[in-house]
Amino acid sequence: MNHPTRYPTSRRQWLRTALGAAVAAPVLALPGRVWAAPVRELAFDHLHTHEQIDLVYARGDTYVPEALGRLDHFLRDHYSGEVGRIDPGLHDLLHALRRVLATDRPYQVISGYRSPRTNAHLKATRGGGVATRSLHMDGQAIDIRVSGVPLADLRDAAWSLQAGGVGYSPRQQFVHVDIGRVRRWGS
């Protein structure tokens, strides 16, 4: 996992890389949300807890239960400490997104799982930026960025997968991705 980052430097190179990855790599089967890859791995830096994790969470079509448990804990509600179950389909989406971006840099996590209580509090104190029935509460959404990857490129790469919702929040410096219905919002 200590490979040099291969993130393209120009938009044209990025598009060429994204299209090449989409054609060359077996990608996803949406109905079961199965992402084909012999080994699927992820790396995260949590911006609120200052924790880091880098692990293999699936081998072939089999998830590694211990790794899923570690990811559930890592992506816990950082306000309350409550651990929720993260849908493995979200991990698969993030894995595919790393492939499209052609990077092995860790995702910087702004928000993973949110308890209903935390979500209600954020909704009341942050205005329109938090959905009443957020997919964060179901472990199906995450707010991220990647060091060295322009936020708009991260958004575009996520949207290119057509695998769920993509929200763009340049002012708060993150991209929201989820495995709900395909939709987009933000500037």
JSON list of C-alpha atoms in Angstrom, two decimals:
[
{"chain": "A", "resi": 1, "resn": "MET", "atom": "CA", "xyz": [0.00, 0.00, 0.00]},
{"chain": "A", "resi": 2, "resn": "ASN", "atom": "CA", "xyz": [3.00, 2.26, -0.02]},
{"chain": "A", "resi": 3, "resn": "HIS", "atom": "CA", "xyz": [2.89, 2.86, -3.76]},
{"chain": "A", "resi": 4, "resn": "PRO", "atom": "CA", "xyz": [3.67, 6.30, -5.12]},
{"chain": "A", "resi": 5, "resn": "THR", "atom": "CA", "xyz": [0.55, 8.31, -5.77]},
{"chain": "A", "resi": 6, "resn": "ARG", "atom": "CA", "xyz": [-0.27, 8.35, -9.46]},
{"chain": "A", "resi": 7, "resn": "TYR", "atom": "CA", "xyz": [-2.76, 11.18, -9.43]},
{"chain": "A", "resi": 8, "resn": "PRO", "atom": "CA", "xyz": [-2.77, 12.88, -12.84]},
{"chain": "A", "resi": 9, "resn": "THR", "atom": "CA", "xyz": [-1.74, 16.52, -12.81]},
{"chain": "A", "resi": 10, "resn": "SER", "atom": "CA", "xyz": [-3.99, 17.88, -15.56]},
{"chain": "A", "resi": 11, "resn": "ARG", "atom": "CA", "xyz": [-7.73, 17.53, -16.11]},
{"chain": "A", "resi": 12, "resn": "ARG", "atom": "CA", "xyz": [-7.06, 15.90, -19.50]},
{"chain": "A", "resi": 13, "resn": "GLN", "atom": "CA", "xyz": [-4.73, 13.33, -17.87]},
{"chain": "A", "resi": 14, "resn": "TRP", "atom": "CA", "xyz": [-7.33, 12.77, -15.13]},
{"chain": "A", "resi": 15, "resn": "LEU", "atom": "CA", "xyz": [-10.07, 12.06, -17.69]},
{"chain": "A", "resi": 16, "resn": "ARG", "atom": "CA", "xyz": [-7.80, 9.73, -19.64]},
{"chain": "A", "resi": 17, "resn": "THR", "atom": "CA", "xyz": [-6.89, 7.88, -16.42]},
{"chain": "A", "resi": 18, "resn": "ALA", "atom": "CA", "xyz": [-10.51, 7.69, -15.25]},
{"chain": "A", "resi": 19, "resn": "LEU", "atom": "CA", "xyz": [-11.70, 6.33, -18.59]},
{"chain": "A", "resi": 20, "resn": "GLY", "atom": "CA", "xyz": [-8.83, 3.86, -18.71]},
{"chain": "A", "resi": 21, "resn": "ALA", "atom": "CA", "xyz": [-9.58, 2.63, -15.20]},
{"chain": "A", "resi": 22, "resn": "ALA", "atom": "CA", "xyz": [-13.26, 2.30, -16.01]},
{"chain": "A", "resi": 23, "resn": "VAL", "atom": "CA", "xyz": [-12.55, 0.24, -19.12]},
{"chain": "A", "resi": 24, "resn": "ALA", "atom": "CA", "xyz": [-9.61, -1.82, -17.88]},
{"chain": "A", "resi": 25, "resn": "ALA", "atom": "CA", "xyz": [-10.85, -2.68, -14.40]},
{"chain": "A", "resi": 26, "resn": "PRO", "atom": "CA", "xyz": [-13.88, -4.77, -13.69]},
{"chain": "A", "resi": 27, "resn": "VAL", "atom": "CA", "xyz": [-16.08, -2.23, -11.96]},
{"chain": "A", "resi": 28, "resn": "LEU", "atom": "CA", "xyz": [-19.41, -2.64, -10.28]},
{"chain": "A", "resi": 29, "resn": "ALA", "atom": "CA", "xyz": [-22.63, -4.52, -10.61]},
{"chain": "A", "resi": 30, "resn": "LEU", "atom": "CA", "xyz": [-25.16, -2.09, -9.20]},
{"chain": "A", "resi": 31, "resn": "PRO", "atom": "CA", "xyz": [-27.97, -4.45, -8.12]},
{"chain": "A", "resi": 32, "resn": "GLY", "atom": "CA", "xyz": [-25.84, -6.30, -5.56]},
{"chain": "A", "resi": 33, "resn": "ARG", "atom": "CA", "xyz": [-23.30, -3.50, -5.25]},
{"chain": "A", "resi": 34, "resn": "VAL", "atom": "CA", "xyz": [-20.50, -6.02, -5.79]},
{"chain": "A", "resi": 35, "resn": "TRP", "atom": "CA", "xyz": [-17.20, -4.52, -6.86]},
{"chain": "A", "resi": 36, "resn": "ALA", "atom": "CA", "xyz": [-14.83, -6.92, -8.55]},
{"chain": "A", "resi": 37, "resn": "ALA", "atom": "CA", "xyz": [-11.23, -6.84, -7.34]},
{"chain": "A", "resi": 38, "resn": "PRO", "atom": "CA", "xyz": [-9.07, -9.62, -5.90]},
{"chain": "A", "resi": 39, "resn": "VAL", "atom": "CA", "xyz": [-8.23, -7.57, -2.82]},
{"chain": "A", "resi": 40, "resn": "ARG", "atom": "CA", "xyz": [-10.08, -4.44, -1.73]},
{"chain": "A", "resi": 41, "resn": "GLU", "atom": "CA", "xyz": [-8.35, -2.07, 0.63]},
{"chain": "A", "resi": 42, "resn": "LEU", "atom": "CA", "xyz": [-8.95, 1.37, 2.07]},
{"chain": "A", "resi": 43, "resn": "ALA", "atom": "CA", "xyz": [-6.99, 3.94, 4.05]},
{"chain": "A", "resi": 44, "resn": "PHE", "atom": "CA", "xyz": [-8.42, 6.79, 6.11]},
{"chain": "A", "resi": 45, "resn": "ASP", "atom": "CA", "xyz": [-7.25, 9.70, 8.24]},
{"chain": "A", "resi": 46, "resn": "HIS", "atom": "CA", "xyz": [-10.01, 10.94, 10.55]},
{"chain": "A", "resi": 47, "resn": "LEU", "atom": "CA", "xyz": [-9.79, 14.72, 10.85]},
{"chain": "A", "resi": 48, "resn": "HIS", "atom": "CA", "xyz": [-11.69, 14.85, 14.16]},
{"chain": "A", "resi": 49, "resn": "THR", "atom": "CA", "xyz": [-10.30, 11.87, 16.08]},
{"chain": "A", "resi": 50, "resn": "HIS", "atom": "CA", "xyz": [-6.81, 12.08, 14.50]},
{"chain": "A", "resi": 51, "resn": "GLU", "atom": "CA", "xyz": [-6.86, 8.31, 14.03]},
{"chain": "A", "resi": 52, "resn": "GLN", "atom": "CA", "xyz": [-5.58, 6.52, 10.94]},
{"chain": "A", "resi": 53, "resn": "ILE", "atom": "CA", "xyz": [-6.42, 3.16, 9.46]},
{"chain": "A", "resi": 54, "resn": "ASP", "atom": "CA", "xyz": [-5.18, 1.24, 6.43]},
{"chain": "A", "resi": 55, "resn": "LEU", "atom": "CA", "xyz": [-6.51, -2.26, 5.81]},
{"chain": "A", "resi": 56, "resn": "VAL", "atom": "CA", "xyz": [-7.78, -4.92, 3.45]},
{"chain": "A", "resi": 57, "resn": "TYR", "atom": "CA", "xyz": [-11.54, -5.22, 4.03]},
{"chain": "A", "resi": 58, "resn": "ALA", "atom": "CA", "xyz": [-12.41, -7.81, 1.35]},
{"chain": "A", "resi": 59, "resn": "ARG", "atom": "CA", "xyz": [-10.78, -10.59, -0.61]},
{"chain": "A", "resi": 60, "resn": "GLY", "atom": "CA", "xyz": [-12.58, -11.47, -3.83]},
{"chain": "A", "resi": 61, "resn": "ASP", "atom": "CA", "xyz": [-16.29, -11.54, -3.08]},
{"chain": "A", "resi": 62, "resn": "THR", "atom": "CA", "xyz": [-15.76, -12.15, 0.66]},
{"chain": "A", "resi": 63, "resn": "TYR", "atom": "CA", "xyz": [-15.68, -9.39, 3.25]},
{"chain": "A", "resi": 64, "resn": "VAL", "atom": "CA", "xyz": [-13.24, -9.70, 6.15]},
{"chain": "A", "resi": 65, "resn": "PRO", "atom": "CA", "xyz": [-15.46, -9.48, 9.28]},
{"chain": "A", "resi": 66, "resn": "GLU", "atom": "CA", "xyz": [-12.68, -8.21, 11.58]},
{"chain": "A", "resi": 67, "resn": "ALA", "atom": "CA", "xyz": [-11.82, -5.45, 9.10]},
{"chain": "A", "resi": 68, "resn": "LEU", "atom": "CA", "xyz": [-15.48, -4.42, 8.78]},
{"chain": "A", "resi": 69, "resn": "GLY", "atom": "CA", "xyz": [-15.68, -4.19, 12.57]},
{"chain": "A", "resi": 70, "resn": "ARG", "atom": "CA", "xyz": [-12.56, -2.02, 12.68]},
{"chain": "A", "resi": 71, "resn": "LEU", "atom": "CA", "xyz": [-14.02, 0.25, 9.98]},
{"chain": "A", "resi": 72, "resn": "ASP", "atom": "CA", "xyz": [-17.33, 0.50, 11.89]},
{"chain": "A", "resi": 73, "resn": "HIS", "atom": "CA", "xyz": [-15.40, 1.67, 14.95]},
{"chain": "A", "resi": 74, "resn": "PHE", "atom": "CA", "xyz": [-13.13, 4.00, 12.98]},
{"chain": "A", "resi": 75, "resn": "LEU", "atom": "CA", "xyz": [-16.07, 5.70, 11.23]},
{"chain": "A", "resi": 76, "resn": "ARG", "atom": "CA", "xyz": [-18.09, 6.03, 14.46]},
{"chain": "A", "resi": 77, "resn": "ASP", "atom": "CA", "xyz": [-20.03, 9.17, 15.40]},
{"chain": "A", "resi": 78, "resn": "HIS", "atom": "CA", "xyz": [-17.15, 11.39, 16.50]},
{"chain": "A", "resi": 79, "resn": "TYR", "atom": "CA", "xyz": [-19.50, 13.55, 18.59]},
{"chain": "A", "resi": 80, "resn": "SER", "atom": "CA", "xyz": [-21.00, 10.79, 20.76]},
{"chain": "A", "resi": 81, "resn": "GLY", "atom": "CA", "xyz": [-18.62, 7.87, 20.23]},
{"chain": "A", "resi": 82, "resn": "GLU", "atom": "CA", "xyz": [-21.57, 5.71, 19.16]},
{"chain": "A", "resi": 83, "resn": "VAL", "atom": "CA", "xyz": [-20.56, 2.98, 16.72]},
{"chain": "A", "resi": 84, "resn": "GLY", "atom": "CA", "xyz": [-22.93, 2.19, 13.87]},
{"chain": "A", "resi": 85, "resn": "ARG", "atom": "CA", "xyz": [-22.77, -0.47, 11.20]},
{"chain": "A", "resi": 86, "resn": "ILE", "atom": "CA", "xyz": [-21.25, 0.88, 7.99]},
{"chain": "A", "resi": 87, "resn": "ASP", "atom": "CA", "xyz": [-22.75, -0.69, 4.88]},
{"chain": "A", "resi": 88, "resn": "PRO", "atom": "CA", "xyz": [-19.97, -2.61, 3.05]},
{"chain": "A", "resi": 89, "resn": "GLY", "atom": "CA", "xyz": [-21.35, -1.16, -0.19]},
{"chain": "A", "resi": 90, "resn": "LEU", "atom": "CA", "xyz": [-20.03, 2.23, 0.94]},
{"chain": "A", "resi": 91, "resn": "HIS", "atom": "CA", "xyz": [-16.55, 0.73, 1.32]},
{"chain": "A", "resi": 92, "resn": "ASP", "atom": "CA", "xyz": [-16.86, -0.75, -2.17]},
{"chain": "A", "resi": 93, "resn": "LEU", "atom": "CA", "xyz": [-17.83, 2.65, -3.57]},
{"chain": "A", "resi": 94, "resn": "LEU", "atom": "CA", "xyz": [-14.82, 4.25, -1.88]},
{"chain": "A", "resi": 95, "resn": "HIS", "atom": "CA", "xyz": [-12.55, 1.50, -3.19]},
{"chain": "A", "resi": 96, "resn": "ALA", "atom": "CA", "xyz": [-13.82, 2.06, -6.74]},
{"chain": "A", "resi": 97, "resn": "LEU", "atom": "CA", "xyz": [-13.39, 5.82, -6.32]},
{"chain": "A", "resi": 98, "resn": "ARG", "atom": "CA", "xyz": [-9.73, 5.32, -5.36]},
{"chain": "A", "resi": 99, "resn": "ARG", "atom": "CA", "xyz": [-9.26, 3.31, -8.56]},
{"chain": "A", "resi": 100, "resn": "VAL", "atom": "CA", "xyz": [-10.86, 6.02, -10.70]},
{"chain": "A", "resi": 101, "resn": "LEU", "atom": "CA", "xyz": [-8.66, 8.64, -9.03]},
{"chain": "A", "resi": 102, "resn": "ALA", "atom": "CA", "xyz": [-5.61, 6.37, -9.48]},
{"chain": "A", "resi": 103, "resn": "THR", "atom": "CA", "xyz": [-4.39, 7.19, -5.98]},
{"chain": "A", "resi": 104, "resn": "ASP", "atom": "CA", "xyz": [-3.56, 5.28, -2.85]},
{"chain": "A", "resi": 105, "resn": "ARG", "atom": "CA", "xyz": [-3.70, 8.37, -0.64]},
{"chain": "A", "resi": 106, "resn": "PRO", "atom": "CA", "xyz": [-5.97, 8.01, 2.36]},
{"chain": "A", "resi": 107, "resn": "TYR", "atom": "CA", "xyz": [-9.40, 9.54, 2.49]},
{"chain": "A", "resi": 108, "resn": "GLN", "atom": "CA", "xyz": [-9.62, 12.36, 4.98]},
{"chain": "A", "resi": 109, "resn": "VAL", "atom": "CA", "xyz": [-12.84, 11.75, 6.90]},
{"chain": "A", "resi": 110, "resn": "ILE", "atom": "CA", "xyz": [-14.99, 14.68, 7.96]},
{"chain": "A", "resi": 111, "resn": "SER", "atom": "CA", "xyz": [-18.06, 12.64, 8.90]},
{"chain": "A", "resi": 112, "resn": "GLY", "atom": "CA", "xyz": [-18.89, 8.94, 8.75]},
{"chain": "A", "resi": 113, "resn": "TYR", "atom": "CA", "xyz": [-21.64, 7.37, 10.83]},
{"chain": "A", "resi": 114, "resn": "ARG", "atom": "CA", "xyz": [-24.00, 9.76, 12.66]},
{"chain": "A", "resi": 115, "resn": "SER", "atom": "CA", "xyz": [-26.38, 8.74, 15.40]},
{"chain": "A", "resi": 116, "resn": "PRO", "atom": "CA", "xyz": [-29.96, 10.00, 15.04]},
{"chain": "A", "resi": 117, "resn": "ARG", "atom": "CA", "xyz": [-29.39, 12.27, 18.05]},
{"chain": "A", "resi": 118, "resn": "THR", "atom": "CA", "xyz": [-26.25, 13.82, 16.57]},
{"chain": "A", "resi": 119, "resn": "ASN", "atom": "CA", "xyz": [-27.96, 14.23, 13.20]},
{"chain": "A", "resi": 120, "resn": "ALA", "atom": "CA", "xyz": [-30.92, 16.03, 14.82]},
{"chain": "A", "resi": 121, "resn": "HIS", "atom": "CA", "xyz": [-28.54, 18.31, 16.73]},
{"chain": "A", "resi": 122, "resn": "LEU", "atom": "CA", "xyz": [-26.58, 19.17, 13.57]},
{"chain": "A", "resi": 123, "resn": "LYS", "atom": "CA", "xyz": [-29.81, 19.75, 11.65]},
{"chain": "A", "resi": 124, "resn": "ALA", "atom": "CA", "xyz": [-30.97, 22.20, 14.35]},
{"chain": "A", "resi": 125, "resn": "THR", "atom": "CA", "xyz": [-27.66, 24.07, 14.59]},
{"chain": "A", "resi": 126, "resn": "ARG", "atom": "CA", "xyz": [-26.33, 24.00, 11.02]},
{"chain": "A", "resi": 127, "resn": "GLY", "atom": "CA", "xyz": [-29.38, 25.06, 9.05]},
{"chain": "A", "resi": 128, "resn": "GLY", "atom": "CA", "xyz": [-30.05, 23.41, 5.70]},
{"chain": "A", "resi": 129, "resn": "GLY", "atom": "CA", "xyz": [-26.78, 21.51, 5.41]},
{"chain": "A", "resi": 130, "resn": "VAL", "atom": "CA", "xyz": [-27.98, 18.35, 7.17]},
{"chain": "A", "resi": 131, "resn": "ALA", "atom": "CA", "xyz": [-30.76, 16.08, 5.90]},
{"chain": "A", "resi": 132, "resn": "THR", "atom": "CA", "xyz": [-33.45, 15.07, 8.38]},
{"chain": "A", "resi": 133, "resn": "ARG", "atom": "CA", "xyz": [-33.18, 11.45, 7.25]},
{"chain": "A", "resi": 134, "resn": "SER", "atom": "CA", "xyz": [-29.46, 11.41, 6.47]},
{"chain": "A", "resi": 135, "resn": "LEU", "atom": "CA", "xyz": [-27.88, 8.28, 5.03]},
{"chain": "A", "resi": 136, "resn": "HIS", "atom": "CA", "xyz": [-25.05, 8.90, 7.53]},
{"chain": "A", "resi": 137, "resn": "MET", "atom": "CA", "xyz": [-27.44, 7.44, 10.14]},
{"chain": "A", "resi": 138, "resn": "ASP", "atom": "CA", "xyz": [-27.67, 4.21, 8.09]},
{"chain": "A", "resi": 139, "resn": "GLY", "atom": "CA", "xyz": [-23.92, 3.92, 7.59]},
{"chain": "A", "resi": 140, "resn": "GLN", "atom": "CA", "xyz": [-24.41, 4.58, 3.89]},
{"chain": "A", "resi": 141, "resn": "ALA", "atom": "CA", "xyz": [-22.76, 8.02, 3.55]},
{"chain": "A", "resi": 142, "resn": "ILE", "atom": "CA", "xyz": [-19.45, 9.69, 4.24]},
{"chain": "A", "resi": 143, "resn": "ASP", "atom": "CA", "xyz": [-18.00, 13.19, 3.86]},
{"chain": "A", "resi": 144, "resn": "ILE", "atom": "CA", "xyz": [-14.42, 13.10, 2.57]},
{"chain": "A", "resi": 145, "resn": "ARG", "atom": "CA", "xyz": [-11.57, 14.75, 0.77]},
{"chain": "A", "resi": 146, "resn": "VAL", "atom": "CA", "xyz": [-8.18, 13.48, -0.44]},
{"chain": "A", "resi": 147, "resn": "SER", "atom": "CA", "xyz": [-4.95, 15.39, 0.10]},
{"chain": "A", "resi": 148, "resn": "GLY", "atom": "CA", "xyz": [-3.51, 16.53, -3.23]},
{"chain": "A", "resi": 149, "resn": "VAL", "atom": "CA", "xyz": [-6.72, 15.86, -5.17]},
{"chain": "A", "resi": 150, "resn": "PRO", "atom": "CA", "xyz": [-8.69, 18.96, -6.12]},
{"chain": "A", "resi": 151, "resn": "LEU", "atom": "CA", "xyz": [-12.13, 18.82, -4.55]},
{"chain": "A", "resi": 152, "resn": "ALA", "atom": "CA", "xyz": [-13.88, 19.32, -7.91]},
{"chain": "A", "resi": 153, "resn": "ASP", "atom": "CA", "xyz": [-11.96, 16.34, -9.34]},
{"chain": "A", "resi": 154, "resn": "LEU", "atom": "CA", "xyz": [-13.01, 14.19, -6.39]},
{"chain": "A", "resi": 155, "resn": "ARG", "atom": "CA", "xyz": [-16.62, 15.25, -6.99]},
{"chain": "A", "resi": 156, "resn": "ASP", "atom": "CA", "xyz": [-16.38, 14.52, -10.72]},
{"chain": "A", "resi": 157, "resn": "ALA", "atom": "CA", "xyz": [-14.79, 11.12, -10.14]},
{"chain": "A", "resi": 158, "resn": "ALA", "atom": "CA", "xyz": [-17.52, 10.18, -7.65]},
{"chain": "A", "resi": 159, "resn": "TRP", "atom": "CA", "xyz": [-20.21, 11.33, -10.07]},
{"chain": "A", "resi": 160, "resn": "SER", "atom": "CA", "xyz": [-18.64, 9.33, -12.91]},
{"chain": "A", "resi": 161, "resn": "LEU", "atom": "CA", "xyz": [-19.39, 6.12, -10.98]},
{"chain": "A", "resi": 162, "resn": "GLN", "atom": "CA", "xyz": [-23.14, 6.84, -10.95]},
{"chain": "A", "resi": 163, "resn": "ALA", "atom": "CA", "xyz": [-23.39, 4.71, -7.80]},
{"chain": "A", "resi": 164, "resn": "GLY", "atom": "CA", "xyz": [-25.23, 7.03, -5.40]},
{"chain": "A", "resi": 165, "resn": "GLY", "atom": "CA", "xyz": [-25.47, 10.59, -4.19]},
{"chain": "A", "resi": 166, "resn": "VAL", "atom": "CA", "xyz": [-22.67, 13.11, -4.59]},
{"chain": "A", "resi": 167, "resn": "GLY", "atom": "CA", "xyz": [-22.72, 16.39, -2.71]},
{"chain": "A", "resi": 168, "resn": "TYR", "atom": "CA", "xyz": [-20.14, 19.11, -3.26]},
{"chain": "A", "resi": 169, "resn": "SER", "atom": "CA", "xyz": [-19.30, 21.50, -0.46]},
{"chain": "A", "resi": 170, "resn": "PRO", "atom": "CA", "xyz": [-16.30, 23.62, -1.46]},
{"chain": "A", "resi": 171, "resn": "ARG", "atom": "CA", "xyz": [-16.80, 26.09, 1.38]},
{"chain": "A", "resi": 172, "resn": "GLN", "atom": "CA", "xyz": [-16.57, 23.33, 3.98]},
{"chain": "A", "resi": 173, "resn": "GLN", "atom": "CA", "xyz": [-13.95, 21.53, 1.85]},
{"chain": "A", "resi": 174, "resn": "PHE", "atom": "CA", "xyz": [-15.54, 18.11, 1.43]},
{"chain": "A", "resi": 175, "resn": "VAL", "atom": "CA", "xyz": [-17.41, 15.86, -0.95]},
{"chain": "A", "resi": 176, "resn": "HIS", "atom": "CA", "xyz": [-20.32, 13.80, 0.32]},
{"chain": "A", "resi": 177, "resn": "VAL", "atom": "CA", "xyz": [-20.74, 10.34, -1.24]},
{"chain": "A", "resi": 178, "resn": "ASP", "atom": "CA", "xyz": [-23.44, 7.82, -0.46]},
{"chain": "A", "resi": 179, "resn": "ILE", "atom": "CA", "xyz": [-24.93, 4.63, -1.82]},
{"chain": "A", "resi": 180, "resn": "GLY", "atom": "CA", "xyz": [-28.48, 5.92, -1.99]},
{"chain": "A", "resi": 181, "resn": "ARG", "atom": "CA", "xyz": [-30.21, 6.92, -5.19]},
{"chain": "A", "resi": 182, "resn": "VAL", "atom": "CA", "xyz": [-28.12, 8.62, -7.86]},
{"chain": "A", "resi": 183, "resn": "ARG", "atom": "CA", "xyz": [-28.35, 12.41, -7.44]},
{"chain": "A", "resi": 184, "resn": "ARG", "atom": "CA", "xyz": [-26.09, 15.42, -7.00]},
{"chain": "A", "resi": 185, "resn": "TRP", "atom": "CA", "xyz": [-26.14, 18.77, -5.25]},
{"chain": "A", "resi": 186, "resn": "GLY", "atom": "CA", "xyz": [-23.83, 21.64, -4.35]},
{"chain": "A", "resi": 187, "resn": "SER", "atom": "CA", "xyz": [-22.11, 24.29, -6.36]}
]
